[in-house]
Every structure is written in C-alpha cells, then in structure tokens.
MMTF fields as JSON, N, C-alpha, C and O atoms, coordinates in Angstrom:
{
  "mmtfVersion": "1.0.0",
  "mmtfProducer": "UNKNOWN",
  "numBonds": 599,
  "numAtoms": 600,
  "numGroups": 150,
  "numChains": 1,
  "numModels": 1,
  "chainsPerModel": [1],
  "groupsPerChain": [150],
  "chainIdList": ["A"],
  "bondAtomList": [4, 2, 8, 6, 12, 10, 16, 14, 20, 18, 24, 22, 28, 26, 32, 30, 36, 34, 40, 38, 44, 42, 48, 46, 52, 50, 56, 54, 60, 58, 64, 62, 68, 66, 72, 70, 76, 74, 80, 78, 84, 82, 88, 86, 92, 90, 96, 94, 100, 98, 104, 102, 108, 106, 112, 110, 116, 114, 120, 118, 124, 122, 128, 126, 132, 130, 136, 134, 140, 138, 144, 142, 148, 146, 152, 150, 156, 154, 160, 158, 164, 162, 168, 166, 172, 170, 176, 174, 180, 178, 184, 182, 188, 186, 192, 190, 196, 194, 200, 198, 204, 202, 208, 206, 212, 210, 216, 214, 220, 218, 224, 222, 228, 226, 232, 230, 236, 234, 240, 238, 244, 242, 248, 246, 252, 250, 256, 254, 260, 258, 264, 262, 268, 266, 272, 270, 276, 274, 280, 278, 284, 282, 288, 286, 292, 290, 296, 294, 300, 298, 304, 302, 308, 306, 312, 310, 316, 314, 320, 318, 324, 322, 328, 326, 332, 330, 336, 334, 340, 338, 344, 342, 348, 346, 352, 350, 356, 354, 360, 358, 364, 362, 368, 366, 372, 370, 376, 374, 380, 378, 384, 382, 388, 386, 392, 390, 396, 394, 400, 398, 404, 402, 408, 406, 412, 410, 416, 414, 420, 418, 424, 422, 428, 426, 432, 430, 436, 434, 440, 438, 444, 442, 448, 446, 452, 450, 456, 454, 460, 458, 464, 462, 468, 466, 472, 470, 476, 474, 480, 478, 484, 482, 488, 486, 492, 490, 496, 494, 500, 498, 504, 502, 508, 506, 512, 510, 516, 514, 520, 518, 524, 522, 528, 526, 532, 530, 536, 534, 540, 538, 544, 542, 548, 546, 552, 550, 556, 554, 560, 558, 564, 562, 568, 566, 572, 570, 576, 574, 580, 578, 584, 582, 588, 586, 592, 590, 596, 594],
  "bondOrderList": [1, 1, 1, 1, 1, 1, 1, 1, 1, 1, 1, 1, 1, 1, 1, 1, 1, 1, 1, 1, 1, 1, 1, 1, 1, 1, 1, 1, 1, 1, 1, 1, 1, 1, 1, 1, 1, 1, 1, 1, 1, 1, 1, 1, 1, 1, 1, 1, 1, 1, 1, 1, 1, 1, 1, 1, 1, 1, 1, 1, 1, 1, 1, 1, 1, 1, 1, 1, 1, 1, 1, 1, 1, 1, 1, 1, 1, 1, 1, 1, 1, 1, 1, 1, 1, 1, 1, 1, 1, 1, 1, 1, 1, 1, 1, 1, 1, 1, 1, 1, 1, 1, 1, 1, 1, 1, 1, 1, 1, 1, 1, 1, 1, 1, 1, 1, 1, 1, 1, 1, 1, 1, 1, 1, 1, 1, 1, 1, 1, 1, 1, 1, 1, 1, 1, 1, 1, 1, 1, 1, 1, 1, 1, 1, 1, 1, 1, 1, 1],
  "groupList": [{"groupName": "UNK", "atomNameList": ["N", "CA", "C", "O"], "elementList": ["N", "C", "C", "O"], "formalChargeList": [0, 0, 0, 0], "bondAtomList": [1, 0, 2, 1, 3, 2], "bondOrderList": [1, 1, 2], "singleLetterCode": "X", "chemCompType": "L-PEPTIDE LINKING"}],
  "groupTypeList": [0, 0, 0, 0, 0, 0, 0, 0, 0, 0, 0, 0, 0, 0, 0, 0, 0, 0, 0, 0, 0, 0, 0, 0, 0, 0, 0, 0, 0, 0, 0, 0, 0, 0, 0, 0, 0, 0, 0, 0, 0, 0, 0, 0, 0, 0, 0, 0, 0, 0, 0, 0, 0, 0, 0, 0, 0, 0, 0, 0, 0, 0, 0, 0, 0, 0, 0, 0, 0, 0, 0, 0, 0, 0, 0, 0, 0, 0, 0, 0, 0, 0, 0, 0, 0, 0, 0, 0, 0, 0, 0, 0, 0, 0, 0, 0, 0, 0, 0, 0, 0, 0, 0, 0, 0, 0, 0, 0, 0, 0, 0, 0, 0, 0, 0, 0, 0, 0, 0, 0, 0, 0, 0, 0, 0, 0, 0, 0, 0, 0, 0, 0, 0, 0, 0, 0, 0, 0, 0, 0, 0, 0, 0, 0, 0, 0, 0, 0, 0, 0],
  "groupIdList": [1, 2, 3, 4, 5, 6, 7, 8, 9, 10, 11, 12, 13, 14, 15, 16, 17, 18, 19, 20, 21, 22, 23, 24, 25, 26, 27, 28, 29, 30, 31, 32, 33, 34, 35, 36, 37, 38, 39, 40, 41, 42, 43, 44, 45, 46, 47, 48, 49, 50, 51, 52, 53, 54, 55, 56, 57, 58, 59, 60, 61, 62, 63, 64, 65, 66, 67, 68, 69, 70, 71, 72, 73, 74, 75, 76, 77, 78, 79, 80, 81, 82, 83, 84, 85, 86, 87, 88, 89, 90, 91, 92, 93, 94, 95, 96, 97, 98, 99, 100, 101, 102, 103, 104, 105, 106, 107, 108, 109, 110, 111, 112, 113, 114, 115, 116, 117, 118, 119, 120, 121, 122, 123, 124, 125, 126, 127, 128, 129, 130, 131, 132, 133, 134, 135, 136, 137, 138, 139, 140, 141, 142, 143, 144, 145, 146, 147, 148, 149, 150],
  "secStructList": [7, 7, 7, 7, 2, 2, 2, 2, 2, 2, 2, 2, 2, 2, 2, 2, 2, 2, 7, 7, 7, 1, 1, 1, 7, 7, 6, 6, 7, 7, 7, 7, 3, 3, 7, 7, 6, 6, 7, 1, 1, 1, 1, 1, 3, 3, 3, 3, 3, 3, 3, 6, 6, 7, 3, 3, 3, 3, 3, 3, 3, 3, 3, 1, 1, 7, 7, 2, 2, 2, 2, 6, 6, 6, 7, 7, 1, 7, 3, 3, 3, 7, 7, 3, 3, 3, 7, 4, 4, 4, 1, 1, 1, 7, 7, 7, 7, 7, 7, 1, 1, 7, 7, 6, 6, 2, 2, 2, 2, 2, 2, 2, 2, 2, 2, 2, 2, 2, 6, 6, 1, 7, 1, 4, 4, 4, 7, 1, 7, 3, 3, 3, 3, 3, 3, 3, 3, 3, 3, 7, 1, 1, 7, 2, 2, 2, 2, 2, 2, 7],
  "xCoordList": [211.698, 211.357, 209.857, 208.923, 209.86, 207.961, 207.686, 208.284, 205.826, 205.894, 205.364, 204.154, 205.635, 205.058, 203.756, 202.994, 203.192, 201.804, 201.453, 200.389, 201.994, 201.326, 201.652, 201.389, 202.252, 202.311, 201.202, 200.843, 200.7, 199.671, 198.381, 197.408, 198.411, 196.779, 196.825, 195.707, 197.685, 197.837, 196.902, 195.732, 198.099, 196.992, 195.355, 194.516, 195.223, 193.718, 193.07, 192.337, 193.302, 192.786, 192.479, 191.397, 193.806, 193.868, 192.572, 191.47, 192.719, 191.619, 190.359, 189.56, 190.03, 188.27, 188.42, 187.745, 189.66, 188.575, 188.597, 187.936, 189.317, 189.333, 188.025, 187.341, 188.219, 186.784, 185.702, 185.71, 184.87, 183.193, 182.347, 182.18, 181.845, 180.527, 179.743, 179.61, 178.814, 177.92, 176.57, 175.682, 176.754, 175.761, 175.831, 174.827, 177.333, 177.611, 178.285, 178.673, 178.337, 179.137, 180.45, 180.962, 180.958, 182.353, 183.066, 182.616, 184.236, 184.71, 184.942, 185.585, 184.765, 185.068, 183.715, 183.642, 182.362, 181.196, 180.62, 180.243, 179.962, 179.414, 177.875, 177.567, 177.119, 175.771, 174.69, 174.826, 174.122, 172.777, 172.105, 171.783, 172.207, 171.882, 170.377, 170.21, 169.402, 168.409, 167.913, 168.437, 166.867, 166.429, 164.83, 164.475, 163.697, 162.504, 161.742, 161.302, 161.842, 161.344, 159.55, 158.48, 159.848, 157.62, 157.035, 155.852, 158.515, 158.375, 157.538, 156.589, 157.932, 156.892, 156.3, 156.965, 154.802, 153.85, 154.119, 154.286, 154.153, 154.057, 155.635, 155.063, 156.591, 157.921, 157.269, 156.162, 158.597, 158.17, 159.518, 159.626, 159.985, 160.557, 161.112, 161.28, 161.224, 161.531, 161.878, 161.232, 163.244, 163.579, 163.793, 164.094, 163.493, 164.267, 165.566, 165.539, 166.591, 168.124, 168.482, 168.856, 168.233, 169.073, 169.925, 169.97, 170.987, 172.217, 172.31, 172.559, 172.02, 171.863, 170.865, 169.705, 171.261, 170.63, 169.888, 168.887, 170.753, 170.726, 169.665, 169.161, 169.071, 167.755, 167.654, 166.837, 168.351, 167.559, 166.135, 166.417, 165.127, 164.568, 164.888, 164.839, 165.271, 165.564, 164.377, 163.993, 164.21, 162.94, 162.979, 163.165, 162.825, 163.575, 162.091, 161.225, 162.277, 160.988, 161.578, 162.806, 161.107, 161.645, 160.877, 159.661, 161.574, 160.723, 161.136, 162.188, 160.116, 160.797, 161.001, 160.217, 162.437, 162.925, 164.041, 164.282, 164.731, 166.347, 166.353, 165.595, 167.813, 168.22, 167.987, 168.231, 167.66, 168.244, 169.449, 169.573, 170.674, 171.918, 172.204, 173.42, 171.627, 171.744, 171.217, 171.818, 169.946, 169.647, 170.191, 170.04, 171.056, 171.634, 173.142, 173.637, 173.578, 174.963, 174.283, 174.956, 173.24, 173.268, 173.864, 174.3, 173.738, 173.836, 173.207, 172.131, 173.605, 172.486, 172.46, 173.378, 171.267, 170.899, 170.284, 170.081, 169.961, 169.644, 170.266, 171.417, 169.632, 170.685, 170.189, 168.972, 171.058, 170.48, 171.074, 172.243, 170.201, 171.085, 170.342, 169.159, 170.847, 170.615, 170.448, 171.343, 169.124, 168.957, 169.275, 168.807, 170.092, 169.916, 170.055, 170.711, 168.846, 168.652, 168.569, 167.888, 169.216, 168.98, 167.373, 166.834, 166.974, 165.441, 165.77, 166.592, 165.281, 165.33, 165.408, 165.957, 164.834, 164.341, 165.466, 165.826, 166.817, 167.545, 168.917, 169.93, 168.926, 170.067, 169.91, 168.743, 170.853, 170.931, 172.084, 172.863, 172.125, 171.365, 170.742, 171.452, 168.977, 168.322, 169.053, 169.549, 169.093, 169.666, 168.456, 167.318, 168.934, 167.702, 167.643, 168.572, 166.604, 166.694, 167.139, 167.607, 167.152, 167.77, 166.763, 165.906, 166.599, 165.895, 166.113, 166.475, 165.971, 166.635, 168.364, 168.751, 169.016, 170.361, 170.581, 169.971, 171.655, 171.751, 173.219, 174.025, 173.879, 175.141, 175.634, 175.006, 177.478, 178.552, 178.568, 179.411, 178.171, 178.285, 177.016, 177.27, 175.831, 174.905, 175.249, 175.286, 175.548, 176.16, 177.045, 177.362, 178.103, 178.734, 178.604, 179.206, 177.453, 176.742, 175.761, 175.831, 175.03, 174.429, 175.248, 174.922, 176.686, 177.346, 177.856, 177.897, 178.304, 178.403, 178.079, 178.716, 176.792, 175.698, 175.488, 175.33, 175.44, 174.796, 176.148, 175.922, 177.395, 178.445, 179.027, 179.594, 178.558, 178.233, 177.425, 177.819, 176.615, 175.895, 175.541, 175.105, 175.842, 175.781, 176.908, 176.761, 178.065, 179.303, 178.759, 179.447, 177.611, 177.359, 176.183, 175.781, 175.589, 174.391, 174.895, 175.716, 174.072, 174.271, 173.556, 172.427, 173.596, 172.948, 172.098, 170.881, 173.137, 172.811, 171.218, 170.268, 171.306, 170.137, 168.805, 167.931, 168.746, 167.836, 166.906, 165.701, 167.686, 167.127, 166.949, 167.89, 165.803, 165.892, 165.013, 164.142, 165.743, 165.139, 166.051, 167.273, 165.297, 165.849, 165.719, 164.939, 166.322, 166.247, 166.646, 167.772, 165.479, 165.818, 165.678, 164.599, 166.987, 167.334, 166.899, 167.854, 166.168, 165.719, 166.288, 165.913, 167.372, 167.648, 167.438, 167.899, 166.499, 165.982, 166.658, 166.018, 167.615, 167.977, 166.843, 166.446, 166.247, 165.295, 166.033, 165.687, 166.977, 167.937, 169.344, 169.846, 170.135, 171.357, 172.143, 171.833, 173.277, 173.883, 175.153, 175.87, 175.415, 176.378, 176.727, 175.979, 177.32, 177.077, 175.86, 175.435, 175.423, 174.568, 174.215, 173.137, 175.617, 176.051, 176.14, 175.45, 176.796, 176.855, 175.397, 175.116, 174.707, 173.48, 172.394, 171.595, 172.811, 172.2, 172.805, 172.147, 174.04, 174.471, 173.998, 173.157, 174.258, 173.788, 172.402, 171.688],
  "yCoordList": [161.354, 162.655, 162.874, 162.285, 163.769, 164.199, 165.402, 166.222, 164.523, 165.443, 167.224, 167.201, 168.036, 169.053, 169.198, 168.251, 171.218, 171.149, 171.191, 170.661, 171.591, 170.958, 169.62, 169.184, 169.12, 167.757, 166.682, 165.61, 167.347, 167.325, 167.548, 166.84, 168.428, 169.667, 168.126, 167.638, 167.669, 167.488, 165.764, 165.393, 165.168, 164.277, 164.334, 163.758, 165.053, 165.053, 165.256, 164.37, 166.271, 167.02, 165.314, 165.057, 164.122, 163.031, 162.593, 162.552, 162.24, 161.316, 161.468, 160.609, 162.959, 163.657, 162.772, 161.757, 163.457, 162.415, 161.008, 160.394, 160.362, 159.124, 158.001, 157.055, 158.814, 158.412, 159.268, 160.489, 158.719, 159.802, 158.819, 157.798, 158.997, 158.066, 158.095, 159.034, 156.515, 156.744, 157.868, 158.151, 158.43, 159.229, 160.295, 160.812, 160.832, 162.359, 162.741, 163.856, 161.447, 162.562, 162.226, 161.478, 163.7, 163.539, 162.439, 161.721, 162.435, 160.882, 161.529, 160.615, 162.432, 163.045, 163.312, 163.796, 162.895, 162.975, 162.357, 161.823, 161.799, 161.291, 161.0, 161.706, 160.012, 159.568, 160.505, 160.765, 160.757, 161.397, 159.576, 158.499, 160.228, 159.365, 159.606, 160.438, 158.911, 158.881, 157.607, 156.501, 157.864, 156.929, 157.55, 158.722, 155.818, 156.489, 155.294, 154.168, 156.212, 154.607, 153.973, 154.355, 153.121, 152.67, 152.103, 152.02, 151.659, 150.76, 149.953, 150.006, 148.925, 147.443, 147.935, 148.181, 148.085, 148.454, 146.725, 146.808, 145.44, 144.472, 144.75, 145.549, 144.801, 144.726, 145.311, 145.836, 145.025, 146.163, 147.508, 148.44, 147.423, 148.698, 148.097, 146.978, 149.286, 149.169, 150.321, 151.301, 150.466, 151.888, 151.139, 149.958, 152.403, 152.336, 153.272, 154.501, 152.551, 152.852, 152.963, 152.025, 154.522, 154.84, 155.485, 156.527, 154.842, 155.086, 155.191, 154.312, 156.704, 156.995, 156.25, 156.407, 155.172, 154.083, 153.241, 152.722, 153.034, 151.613, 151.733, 152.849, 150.612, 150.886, 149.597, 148.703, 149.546, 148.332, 148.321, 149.145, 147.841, 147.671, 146.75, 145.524, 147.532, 146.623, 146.72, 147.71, 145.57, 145.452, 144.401, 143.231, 145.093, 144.097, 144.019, 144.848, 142.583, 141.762, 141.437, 141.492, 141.213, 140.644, 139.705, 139.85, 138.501, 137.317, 137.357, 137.877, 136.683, 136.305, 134.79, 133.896, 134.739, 133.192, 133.601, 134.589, 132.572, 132.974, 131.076, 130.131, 131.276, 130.255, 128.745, 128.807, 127.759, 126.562, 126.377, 125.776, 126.767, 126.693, 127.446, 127.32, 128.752, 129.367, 128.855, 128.976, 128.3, 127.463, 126.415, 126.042, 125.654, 124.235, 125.06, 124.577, 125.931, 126.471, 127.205, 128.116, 127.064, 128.079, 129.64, 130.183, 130.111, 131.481, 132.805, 133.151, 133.506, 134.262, 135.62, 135.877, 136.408, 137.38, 137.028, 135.836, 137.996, 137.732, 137.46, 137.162, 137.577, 137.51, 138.341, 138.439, 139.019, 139.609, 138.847, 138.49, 138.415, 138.228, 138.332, 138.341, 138.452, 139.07, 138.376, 137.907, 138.442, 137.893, 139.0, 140.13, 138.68, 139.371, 138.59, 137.687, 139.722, 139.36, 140.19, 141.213, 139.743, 140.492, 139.908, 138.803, 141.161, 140.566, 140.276, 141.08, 139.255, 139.516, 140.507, 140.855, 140.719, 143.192, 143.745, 144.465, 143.66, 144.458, 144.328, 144.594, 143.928, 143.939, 143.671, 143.338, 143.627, 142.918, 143.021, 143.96, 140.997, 140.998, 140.165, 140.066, 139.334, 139.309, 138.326, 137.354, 138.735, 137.458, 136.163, 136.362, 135.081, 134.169, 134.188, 134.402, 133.977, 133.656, 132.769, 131.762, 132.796, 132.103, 130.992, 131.411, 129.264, 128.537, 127.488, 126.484, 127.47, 126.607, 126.404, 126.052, 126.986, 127.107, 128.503, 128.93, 129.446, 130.448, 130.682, 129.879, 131.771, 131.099, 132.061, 132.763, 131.783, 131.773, 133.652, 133.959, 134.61, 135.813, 136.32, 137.099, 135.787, 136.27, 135.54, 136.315, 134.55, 134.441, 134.662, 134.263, 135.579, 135.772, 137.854, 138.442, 138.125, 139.633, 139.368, 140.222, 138.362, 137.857, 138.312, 139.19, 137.313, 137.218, 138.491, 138.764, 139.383, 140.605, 141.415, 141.826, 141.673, 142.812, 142.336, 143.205, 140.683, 139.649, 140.617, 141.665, 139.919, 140.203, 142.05, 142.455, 142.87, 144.283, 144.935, 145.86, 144.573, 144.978, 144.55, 145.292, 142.846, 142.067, 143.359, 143.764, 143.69, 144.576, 145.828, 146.481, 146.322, 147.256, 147.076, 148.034, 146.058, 146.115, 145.222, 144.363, 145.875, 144.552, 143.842, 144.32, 142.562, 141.51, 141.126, 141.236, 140.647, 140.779, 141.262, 140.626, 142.806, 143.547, 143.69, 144.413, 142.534, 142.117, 141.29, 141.247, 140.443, 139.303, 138.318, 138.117, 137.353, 136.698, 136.305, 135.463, 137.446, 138.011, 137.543, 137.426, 137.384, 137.303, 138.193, 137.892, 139.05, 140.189, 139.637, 139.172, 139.712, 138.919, 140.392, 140.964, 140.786, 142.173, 141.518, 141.354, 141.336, 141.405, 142.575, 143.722, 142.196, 143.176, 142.628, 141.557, 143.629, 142.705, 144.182, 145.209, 144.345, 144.536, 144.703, 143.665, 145.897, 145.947, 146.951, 147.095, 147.432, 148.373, 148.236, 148.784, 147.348, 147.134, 148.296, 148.42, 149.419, 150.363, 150.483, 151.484, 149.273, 149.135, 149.728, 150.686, 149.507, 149.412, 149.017, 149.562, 148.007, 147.394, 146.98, 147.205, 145.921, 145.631, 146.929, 147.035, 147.903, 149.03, 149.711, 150.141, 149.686, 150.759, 149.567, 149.941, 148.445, 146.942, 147.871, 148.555, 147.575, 147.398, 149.1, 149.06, 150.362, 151.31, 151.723, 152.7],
  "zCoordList": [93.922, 93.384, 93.547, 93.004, 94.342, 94.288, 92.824, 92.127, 93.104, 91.713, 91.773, 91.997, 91.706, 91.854, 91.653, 91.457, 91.715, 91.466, 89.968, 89.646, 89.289, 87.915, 87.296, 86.175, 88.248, 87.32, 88.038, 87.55, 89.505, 90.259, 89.88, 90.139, 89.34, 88.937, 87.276, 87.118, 86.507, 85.324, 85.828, 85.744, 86.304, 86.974, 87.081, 86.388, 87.972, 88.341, 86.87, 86.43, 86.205, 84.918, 84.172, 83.644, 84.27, 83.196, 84.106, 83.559, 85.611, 85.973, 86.053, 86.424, 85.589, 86.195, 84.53, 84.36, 83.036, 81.82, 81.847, 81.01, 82.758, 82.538, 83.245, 82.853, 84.517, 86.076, 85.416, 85.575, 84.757, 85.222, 85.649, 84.981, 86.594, 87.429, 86.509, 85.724, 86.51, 85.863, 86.157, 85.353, 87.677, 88.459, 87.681, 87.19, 87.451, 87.175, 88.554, 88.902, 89.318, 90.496, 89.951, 89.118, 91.352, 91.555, 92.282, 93.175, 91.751, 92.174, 93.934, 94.451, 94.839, 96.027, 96.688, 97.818, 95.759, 96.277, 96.391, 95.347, 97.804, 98.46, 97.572, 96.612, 98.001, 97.702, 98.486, 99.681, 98.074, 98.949, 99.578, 99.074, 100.979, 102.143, 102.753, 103.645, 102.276, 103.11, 104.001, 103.872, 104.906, 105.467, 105.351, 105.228, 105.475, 105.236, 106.137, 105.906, 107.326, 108.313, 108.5, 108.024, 109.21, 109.386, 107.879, 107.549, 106.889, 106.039, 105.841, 105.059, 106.746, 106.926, 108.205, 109.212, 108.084, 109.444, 110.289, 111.506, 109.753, 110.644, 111.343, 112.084, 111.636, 111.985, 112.959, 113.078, 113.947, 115.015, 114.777, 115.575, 114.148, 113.536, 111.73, 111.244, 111.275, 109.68, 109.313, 109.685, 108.304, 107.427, 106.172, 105.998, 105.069, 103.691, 103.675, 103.743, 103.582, 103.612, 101.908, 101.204, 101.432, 100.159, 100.288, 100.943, 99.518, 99.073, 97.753, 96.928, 97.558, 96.057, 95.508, 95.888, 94.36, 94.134, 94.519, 94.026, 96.017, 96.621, 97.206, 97.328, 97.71, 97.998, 99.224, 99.006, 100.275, 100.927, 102.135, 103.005, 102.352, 103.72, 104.597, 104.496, 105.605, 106.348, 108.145, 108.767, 108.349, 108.992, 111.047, 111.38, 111.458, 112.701, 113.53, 113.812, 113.76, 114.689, 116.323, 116.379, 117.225, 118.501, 118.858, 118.985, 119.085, 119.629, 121.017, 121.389, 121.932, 123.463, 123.488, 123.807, 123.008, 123.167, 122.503, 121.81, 122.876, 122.468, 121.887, 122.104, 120.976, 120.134, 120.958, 122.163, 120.572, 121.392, 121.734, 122.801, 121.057, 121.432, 122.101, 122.246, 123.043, 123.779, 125.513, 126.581, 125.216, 126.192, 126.627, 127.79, 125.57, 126.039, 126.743, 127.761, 126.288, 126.849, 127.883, 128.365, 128.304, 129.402, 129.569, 130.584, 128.348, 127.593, 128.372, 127.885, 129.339, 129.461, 128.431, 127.652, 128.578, 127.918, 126.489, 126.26, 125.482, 124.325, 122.543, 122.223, 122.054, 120.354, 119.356, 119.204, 118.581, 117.57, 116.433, 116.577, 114.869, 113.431, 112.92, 113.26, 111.842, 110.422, 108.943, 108.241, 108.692, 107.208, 106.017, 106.16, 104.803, 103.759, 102.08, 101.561, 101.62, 100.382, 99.054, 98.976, 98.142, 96.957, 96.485, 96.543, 96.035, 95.462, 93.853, 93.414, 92.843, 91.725, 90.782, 89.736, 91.389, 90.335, 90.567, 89.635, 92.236, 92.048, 91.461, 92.108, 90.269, 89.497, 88.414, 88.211, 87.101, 86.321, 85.867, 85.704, 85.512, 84.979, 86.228, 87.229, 86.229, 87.208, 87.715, 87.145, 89.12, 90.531, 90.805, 91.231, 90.509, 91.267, 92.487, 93.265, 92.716, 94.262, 95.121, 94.589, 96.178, 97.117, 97.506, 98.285, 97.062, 97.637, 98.284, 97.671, 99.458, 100.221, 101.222, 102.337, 99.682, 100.458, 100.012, 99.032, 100.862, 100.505, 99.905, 100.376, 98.791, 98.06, 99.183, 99.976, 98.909, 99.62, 99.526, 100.369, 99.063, 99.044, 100.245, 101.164, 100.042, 101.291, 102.149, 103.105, 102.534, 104.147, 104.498, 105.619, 103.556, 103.66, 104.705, 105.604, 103.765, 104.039, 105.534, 106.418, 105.687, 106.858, 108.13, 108.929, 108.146, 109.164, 109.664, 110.864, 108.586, 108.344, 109.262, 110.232, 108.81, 109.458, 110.794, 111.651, 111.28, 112.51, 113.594, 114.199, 113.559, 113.68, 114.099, 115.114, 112.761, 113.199, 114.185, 114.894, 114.201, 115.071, 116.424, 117.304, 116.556, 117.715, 118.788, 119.941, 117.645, 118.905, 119.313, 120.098, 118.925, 119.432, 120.186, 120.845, 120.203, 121.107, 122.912, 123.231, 123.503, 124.992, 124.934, 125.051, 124.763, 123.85, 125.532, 125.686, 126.709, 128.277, 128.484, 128.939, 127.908, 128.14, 127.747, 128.225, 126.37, 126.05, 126.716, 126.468, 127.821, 128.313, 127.585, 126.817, 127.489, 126.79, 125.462, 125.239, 124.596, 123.718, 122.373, 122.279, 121.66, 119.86, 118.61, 117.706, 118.578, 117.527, 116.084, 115.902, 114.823, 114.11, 112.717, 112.556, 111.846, 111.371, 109.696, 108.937, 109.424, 107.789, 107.175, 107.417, 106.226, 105.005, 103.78, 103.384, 102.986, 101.719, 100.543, 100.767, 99.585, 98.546, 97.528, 96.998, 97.167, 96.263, 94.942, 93.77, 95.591, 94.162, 94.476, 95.457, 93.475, 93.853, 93.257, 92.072, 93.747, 93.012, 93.684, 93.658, 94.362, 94.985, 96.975, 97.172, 97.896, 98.912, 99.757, 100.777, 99.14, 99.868, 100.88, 101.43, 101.472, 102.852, 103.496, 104.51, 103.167, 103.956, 104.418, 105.537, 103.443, 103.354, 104.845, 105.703, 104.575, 105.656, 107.269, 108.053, 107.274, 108.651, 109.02, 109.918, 108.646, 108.171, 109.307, 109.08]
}
C-alpha cells in the first residue's frame, strides 16, 4: 500500500520537528562552499576548503624525486599522496595529536584522498616527480575528508 499525499505532506511536517540542524539549515540544504586559495605562501599551491564549518587547508609541494620503491621497481613517471590531520583546536572534545604513529581513522583518510586523486591525475606526466597533498583540519563540522579530496 503506498502512502498518499497527506500522509506524505504529514511525514515531512513530523520530520522538519523532529531533524533541525544545528546550522538552522534545511535538512535539503546544502553548506555554503568556499575556497580561499595562496593560503600557505611557502607551498607551491594552497586553498582554504569551507564547508560551512569545516575548515580544512590543504597545501601541495612538488619534489623532483620520486619514492625509493618506485626506483627499485623501475616505476616510470611520478606520485602523488596525501597527509591528513586534525589539529587539536578542531574539535571537541580536543583531539591529541598525532606523534609518531598515526591512529587507524587518519590513515585511514590519507589513503583516501592519496588514492582519490592519484585516479584522476597522469601520474606518467609528472615525470619524475613527487606531489606531496597536506590536509590539515583546523574546524571539524563534519565532511572533512570530503572538503580534503575537494
């Protein structure tokens, strides 16, 4: 049995009181999307990626040298991957940092973004080049990884 339109319209009416964002948006509205690039002047490129809240920079360097494990396989062309981090400030309650080892959720976001983006680039065309994608988390509000690969 399908349900008609007022038992349709009645629905929505229960879920707008039940769902309210903490934003005030609508549960059908999107985040205001900006980008605010030339971030980090040392990078050789950098944006601030907000997502509403979210707040990451993300910052990309190019070295000319590619991995050792690329050289021993006789690999040609270049590599791109990806570091990411929550900073302490962006959450709470506060995230420690990452020292030494990194936990099972950021390498998990690393491989992620490494992985995303490796499929869209011609890695070949780099030569033999190493693209190394810093995403650092300074306001967590959720889609983070997204606002990274982004």
């Amino acid at each position: 049995m399908k349900p008609d339109d007022s038992e349709k319209s009645l629905l929505a009416e229960q879920l707008d009181q039940v769902f309210v964002r903490p934003s005030g948006r609508e549960p059908d509205q999107m985040r205001e999307v900006t980008f605010k690039t030339g971030i980090a002047p040392n990078a050789n490129g950098s944006v601030l990626c907000s997502f509403g809240d979210t707040q990451v920079i993300c910052a990309v360097m190019v070295e000319d040298k590619v991995p050792g494990w690329m050289r021993q396989q006789k690999v040609q062309g270049g590599w791109l991957t990806a570091e990411y981090n929550m900073l302490p400030h962006s959450t709470t309650p506060r995230k420690r940092r990452d020292r030494g080892t990194v936990d099972g959720r950021t390498t998990e976001i690393q491989r992620l973004i490494g992985r995303s983006l490796r499929a869209v680039v011609d890695l070949k065309a780099l030569g033999e080049r190493q693209v190394t994608l810093d995403c650092d988390v300074i306001q967590a509000d959720g889609g983070t990884r997204t606002a990274a690969i982004t």
